[in-house]
């Protein structure tokens, strides 16, 4: 497969602490299954909240999380890793003590392209960044994708695209 230099795609979804929210990521400039062009995601970095934003305020004795997912199909809520559209998923878990002090903070990437030896191939023209929270603790989740564009045979690119829809 021909390979280009890596580049970065950035996306953000706003959160409200109540509803599952999702933003579409347009990949049409990089992916064209009929034209044999596919995207390989090598790494994903996640930022929970906006620059300078901290978790909270938290109520006493609260335990909650902010969970994101990157999928090749639009979703109405969080899905498990056995859903074929899942490319990446992770969460930021937090807990507060009886006096509302932030006591535990854990960032976990459950599934991510960096866990695979050759990243993750994408042949669809849109992906979806979704987020859900147990409480209204952060205003947004942002991601940065490290990517390259590669070529495949038309048949292989179309088969991959169909498997991701």
PDB file of C-alpha atoms in Angstrom:
ATOM      1  CA  UNK A   1       0.000   0.000   0.000  1.00  0.00           C
ATOM      2  CA  UNK A   2       1.203   3.493  -0.831  1.00  0.00           C
ATOM      3  CA  UNK A   3       1.497   5.706   2.236  1.00  0.00           C
ATOM      4  CA  UNK A   4       1.591   9.453   2.837  1.00  0.00           C
ATOM      5  CA  UNK A   5       3.149  11.454   5.645  1.00  0.00           C
ATOM      6  CA  UNK A   6       1.067  11.540   8.796  1.00  0.00           C
ATOM      7  CA  UNK A   7      -1.294  14.420   9.502  1.00  0.00           C
ATOM      8  CA  UNK A   8      -3.791  15.276  12.226  1.00  0.00           C
ATOM      9  CA  UNK A   9      -7.578  15.472  12.294  1.00  0.00           C
ATOM     10  CA  UNK A  10      -9.200  17.251  15.228  1.00  0.00           C
ATOM     11  CA  UNK A  11     -12.765  16.990  16.473  1.00  0.00           C
ATOM     12  CA  UNK A  12     -14.816  18.090  19.464  1.00  0.00           C
ATOM     13  CA  UNK A  13     -18.223  17.289  20.915  1.00  0.00           C
ATOM     14  CA  UNK A  14     -19.957  19.386  23.561  1.00  0.00           C
ATOM     15  CA  UNK A  15     -21.423  17.713  26.619  1.00  0.00           C
ATOM     16  CA  UNK A  16     -24.350  18.534  28.882  1.00  0.00           C
ATOM     17  CA  UNK A  17     -24.231  15.880  31.589  1.00  0.00           C
ATOM     18  CA  UNK A  18     -27.683  14.580  30.686  1.00  0.00           C
ATOM     19  CA  UNK A  19     -27.813  13.434  27.060  1.00  0.00           C
ATOM     20  CA  UNK A  20     -25.609  11.439  24.727  1.00  0.00           C
ATOM     21  CA  UNK A  21     -24.114  13.983  22.328  1.00  0.00           C
ATOM     22  CA  UNK A  22     -22.426  13.273  19.012  1.00  0.00           C
ATOM     23  CA  UNK A  23     -20.532  15.216  16.330  1.00  0.00           C
ATOM     24  CA  UNK A  24     -19.833  14.041  12.789  1.00  0.00           C
ATOM     25  CA  UNK A  25     -16.262  14.101  11.464  1.00  0.00           C
ATOM     26  CA  UNK A  26     -16.102  14.603   7.692  1.00  0.00           C
ATOM     27  CA  UNK A  27     -13.428  12.383   6.123  1.00  0.00           C
ATOM     28  CA  UNK A  28     -14.480  12.968   2.505  1.00  0.00           C
ATOM     29  CA  UNK A  29     -11.224  14.778   1.730  1.00  0.00           C
ATOM     30  CA  UNK A  30      -9.245  11.643   2.660  1.00  0.00           C
ATOM     31  CA  UNK A  31     -11.473   8.642   1.984  1.00  0.00           C
ATOM     32  CA  UNK A  32     -12.804   7.537  -1.398  1.00  0.00           C
ATOM     33  CA  UNK A  33     -13.466   3.803  -1.528  1.00  0.00           C
ATOM     34  CA  UNK A  34     -14.275   3.915  -5.257  1.00  0.00           C
ATOM     35  CA  UNK A  35     -11.056   5.829  -5.813  1.00  0.00           C
ATOM     36  CA  UNK A  36      -9.182   3.291  -3.632  1.00  0.00           C
ATOM     37  CA  UNK A  37      -8.201   5.836  -0.950  1.00  0.00           C
ATOM     38  CA  UNK A  38      -8.561   4.881   2.734  1.00  0.00           C
ATOM     39  CA  UNK A  39      -7.529   6.454   6.036  1.00  0.00           C
ATOM     40  CA  UNK A  40      -5.325   4.731   8.586  1.00  0.00           C
ATOM     41  CA  UNK A  41      -5.614   6.040  12.149  1.00  0.00           C
ATOM     42  CA  UNK A  42      -2.407   5.378  14.068  1.00  0.00           C
ATOM     43  CA  UNK A  43      -3.047   7.169  17.388  1.00  0.00           C
ATOM     44  CA  UNK A  44      -5.773   9.021  19.231  1.00  0.00           C
ATOM     45  CA  UNK A  45      -5.235  11.585  21.958  1.00  0.00           C
ATOM     46  CA  UNK A  46      -8.159  12.764  24.063  1.00  0.00           C
ATOM     47  CA  UNK A  47      -8.725  16.005  25.958  1.00  0.00           C
ATOM     48  CA  UNK A  48     -11.500  15.981  28.533  1.00  0.00           C
ATOM     49  CA  UNK A  49     -12.941  19.467  29.018  1.00  0.00           C
ATOM     50  CA  UNK A  50     -11.815  22.712  27.414  1.00  0.00           C
ATOM     51  CA  UNK A  51      -8.382  24.246  27.970  1.00  0.00           C
ATOM     52  CA  UNK A  52      -7.958  25.097  31.633  1.00  0.00           C
ATOM     53  CA  UNK A  53     -11.251  23.490  32.652  1.00  0.00           C
ATOM     54  CA  UNK A  54     -11.203  21.206  35.669  1.00  0.00           C
ATOM     55  CA  UNK A  55     -13.644  18.495  36.660  1.00  0.00           C
ATOM     56  CA  UNK A  56     -16.482  19.730  38.759  1.00  0.00           C
ATOM     57  CA  UNK A  57     -17.855  21.050  40.824  1.00  0.00           C
ATOM     58  CA  UNK A  58     -18.619  17.656  42.299  1.00  0.00           C
ATOM     59  CA  UNK A  59     -21.190  16.867  44.946  1.00  0.00           C
ATOM     60  CA  UNK A  60     -20.219  15.004  48.101  1.00  0.00           C
ATOM     61  CA  UNK A  61     -19.601  11.261  47.659  1.00  0.00           C
ATOM     62  CA  UNK A  62     -20.203  11.330  43.897  1.00  0.00           C
ATOM     63  CA  UNK A  63     -18.689   8.706  41.608  1.00  0.00           C
ATOM     64  CA  UNK A  64     -19.107   9.291  37.888  1.00  0.00           C
ATOM     65  CA  UNK A  65     -17.382   9.383  34.511  1.00  0.00           C
ATOM     66  CA  UNK A  66     -17.204  11.017  31.118  1.00  0.00           C
ATOM     67  CA  UNK A  67     -17.098   8.404  28.353  1.00  0.00           C
ATOM     68  CA  UNK A  68     -16.306   8.935  24.665  1.00  0.00           C
ATOM     69  CA  UNK A  69     -16.533   6.732  21.609  1.00  0.00           C
ATOM     70  CA  UNK A  70     -15.369   7.103  18.023  1.00  0.00           C
ATOM     71  CA  UNK A  71     -17.504   5.109  15.601  1.00  0.00           C
ATOM     72  CA  UNK A  72     -18.030   4.639  11.872  1.00  0.00           C
ATOM     73  CA  UNK A  73     -21.824   4.798  12.282  1.00  0.00           C
ATOM     74  CA  UNK A  74     -24.012   7.344  14.058  1.00  0.00           C
ATOM     75  CA  UNK A  75     -25.240   6.114  17.447  1.00  0.00           C
ATOM     76  CA  UNK A  76     -28.030   7.115  19.830  1.00  0.00           C
ATOM     77  CA  UNK A  77     -25.998   6.177  22.908  1.00  0.00           C
ATOM     78  CA  UNK A  78     -22.825   4.461  24.022  1.00  0.00           C
ATOM     79  CA  UNK A  79     -22.172   1.041  22.477  1.00  0.00           C
ATOM     80  CA  UNK A  80     -19.914  -1.827  23.508  1.00  0.00           C
ATOM     81  CA  UNK A  81     -16.636  -2.748  21.828  1.00  0.00           C
ATOM     82  CA  UNK A  82     -18.338  -5.723  20.158  1.00  0.00           C
ATOM     83  CA  UNK A  83     -20.260  -3.241  17.964  1.00  0.00           C
ATOM     84  CA  UNK A  84     -18.465  -3.347  14.596  1.00  0.00           C
ATOM     85  CA  UNK A  85     -18.583   0.453  14.227  1.00  0.00           C
ATOM     86  CA  UNK A  86     -16.355   1.109  17.275  1.00  0.00           C
ATOM     87  CA  UNK A  87     -12.920   2.486  16.399  1.00  0.00           C
ATOM     88  CA  UNK A  88     -11.993   3.836  19.840  1.00  0.00           C
ATOM     89  CA  UNK A  89     -13.529   4.261  23.282  1.00  0.00           C
ATOM     90  CA  UNK A  90     -12.384   5.483  26.652  1.00  0.00           C
ATOM     91  CA  UNK A  91     -13.379   7.322  29.784  1.00  0.00           C
ATOM     92  CA  UNK A  92     -12.368   9.717  32.498  1.00  0.00           C
ATOM     93  CA  UNK A  93     -13.606   8.469  35.884  1.00  0.00           C
ATOM     94  CA  UNK A  94     -13.816  10.703  38.934  1.00  0.00           C
ATOM     95  CA  UNK A  95     -14.957  10.532  42.528  1.00  0.00           C
ATOM     96  CA  UNK A  96     -15.381  12.993  45.381  1.00  0.00           C
ATOM     97  CA  UNK A  97     -15.087  12.582  49.126  1.00  0.00           C
ATOM     98  CA  UNK A  98     -17.731  13.544  51.710  1.00  0.00           C
ATOM     99  CA  UNK A  99     -16.487  17.149  51.632  1.00  0.00           C
ATOM    100  CA  UNK A 100     -16.674  17.280  47.780  1.00  0.00           C
ATOM    101  CA  UNK A 101     -12.902  17.071  47.331  1.00  0.00           C
ATOM    102  CA  UNK A 102     -11.818  15.379  44.098  1.00  0.00           C
ATOM    103  CA  UNK A 103     -10.273  12.138  45.341  1.00  0.00           C
ATOM    104  CA  UNK A 104      -9.889   9.857  42.311  1.00  0.00           C
ATOM    105  CA  UNK A 105      -9.297  10.676  38.661  1.00  0.00           C
ATOM    106  CA  UNK A 106      -8.535   7.939  36.112  1.00  0.00           C
ATOM    107  CA  UNK A 107      -8.164   8.233  32.325  1.00  0.00           C
ATOM    108  CA  UNK A 108      -8.604   4.966  30.421  1.00  0.00           C
ATOM    109  CA  UNK A 109      -8.458   4.181  26.695  1.00  0.00           C
ATOM    110  CA  UNK A 110     -10.479   0.961  26.423  1.00  0.00           C
ATOM    111  CA  UNK A 111     -10.034   0.566  22.673  1.00  0.00           C
ATOM    112  CA  UNK A 112      -7.735   2.597  20.454  1.00  0.00           C
ATOM    113  CA  UNK A 113      -5.828   2.312  17.174  1.00  0.00           C
ATOM    114  CA  UNK A 114      -2.535   2.582  19.045  1.00  0.00           C
ATOM    115  CA  UNK A 115      -3.338  -0.794  20.612  1.00  0.00           C
ATOM    116  CA  UNK A 116      -3.110  -2.512  17.204  1.00  0.00           C
ATOM    117  CA  UNK A 117       0.166  -3.203  15.394  1.00  0.00           C
ATOM    118  CA  UNK A 118      -0.886  -1.336  12.226  1.00  0.00           C
ATOM    119  CA  UNK A 119      -3.489   1.147  13.469  1.00  0.00           C
ATOM    120  CA  UNK A 120      -7.078   1.083  12.214  1.00  0.00           C
ATOM    121  CA  UNK A 121      -8.182   1.394   8.572  1.00  0.00           C
ATOM    122  CA  UNK A 122     -11.211   3.564   7.806  1.00  0.00           C
ATOM    123  CA  UNK A 123     -13.058   3.440   4.462  1.00  0.00           C
ATOM    124  CA  UNK A 124     -16.176   5.476   5.309  1.00  0.00           C
ATOM    125  CA  UNK A 125     -16.485   9.197   4.611  1.00  0.00           C
ATOM    126  CA  UNK A 126     -17.799  10.110   8.078  1.00  0.00           C
ATOM    127  CA  UNK A 127     -16.992   9.058  11.599  1.00  0.00           C
ATOM    128  CA  UNK A 128     -18.788  10.072  14.774  1.00  0.00           C
ATOM    129  CA  UNK A 129     -17.412  11.288  18.081  1.00  0.00           C
ATOM    130  CA  UNK A 130     -19.924  10.629  20.852  1.00  0.00           C
ATOM    131  CA  UNK A 131     -19.809  11.403  24.560  1.00  0.00           C
ATOM    132  CA  UNK A 132     -21.937  10.726  27.620  1.00  0.00           C
ATOM    133  CA  UNK A 133     -21.514  11.736  31.264  1.00  0.00           C
ATOM    134  CA  UNK A 134     -23.044  10.624  34.504  1.00  0.00           C
ATOM    135  CA  UNK A 135     -23.108  14.229  35.777  1.00  0.00           C
ATOM    136  CA  UNK A 136     -22.427  17.637  34.212  1.00  0.00           C
ATOM    137  CA  UNK A 137     -18.709  17.719  35.088  1.00  0.00           C
ATOM    138  CA  UNK A 138     -17.042  18.837  31.819  1.00  0.00           C
ATOM    139  CA  UNK A 139     -18.169  20.958  28.871  1.00  0.00           C
ATOM    140  CA  UNK A 140     -16.526  19.102  25.970  1.00  0.00           C
ATOM    141  CA  UNK A 141     -14.379  16.207  24.793  1.00  0.00           C
ATOM    142  CA  UNK A 142     -11.835  16.783  22.016  1.00  0.00           C
ATOM    143  CA  UNK A 143      -9.716  14.300  20.092  1.00  0.00           C
ATOM    144  CA  UNK A 144      -6.702  14.447  17.831  1.00  0.00           C
ATOM    145  CA  UNK A 145      -6.258  11.621  15.323  1.00  0.00           C
ATOM    146  CA  UNK A 146      -2.834  10.892  13.828  1.00  0.00           C
ATOM    147  CA  UNK A 147      -3.554   9.586  10.329  1.00  0.00           C
ATOM    148  CA  UNK A 148      -2.128   8.638   6.960  1.00  0.00           C
ATOM    149  CA  UNK A 149      -3.883   8.104   3.629  1.00  0.00           C
ATOM    150  CA  UNK A 150      -3.261   4.842   1.811  1.00  0.00           C
ATOM    151  CA  UNK A 151      -4.438   3.157  -1.353  1.00  0.00           C
ATOM    152  CA  UNK A 152      -6.048  -0.259  -1.653  1.00  0.00           C
ATOM    153  CA  UNK A 153      -7.571  -2.145  -4.525  1.00  0.00           C
ATOM    154  CA  UNK A 154     -11.051  -0.883  -5.312  1.00  0.00           C
ATOM    155  CA  UNK A 155     -12.581  -4.229  -4.290  1.00  0.00           C
ATOM    156  CA  UNK A 156     -10.760  -4.258  -0.933  1.00  0.00           C
ATOM    157  CA  UNK A 157     -11.644  -0.614  -0.218  1.00  0.00           C
ATOM    158  CA  UNK A 158     -15.327  -1.198  -1.023  1.00  0.00           C
ATOM    159  CA  UNK A 159     -15.449  -4.364   1.105  1.00  0.00           C
ATOM    160  CA  UNK A 160     -13.927  -2.470   4.028  1.00  0.00           C
ATOM    161  CA  UNK A 161     -16.346   0.448   3.567  1.00  0.00           C
ATOM    162  CA  UNK A 162     -19.357  -1.883   3.515  1.00  0.00           C
ATOM    163  CA  UNK A 163     -18.172  -3.666   6.660  1.00  0.00           C
ATOM    164  CA  UNK A 164     -17.994  -0.324   8.506  1.00  0.00           C
ATOM    165  CA  UNK A 165     -21.516   0.882   7.622  1.00  0.00           C
TER     166      UNK A 165
END
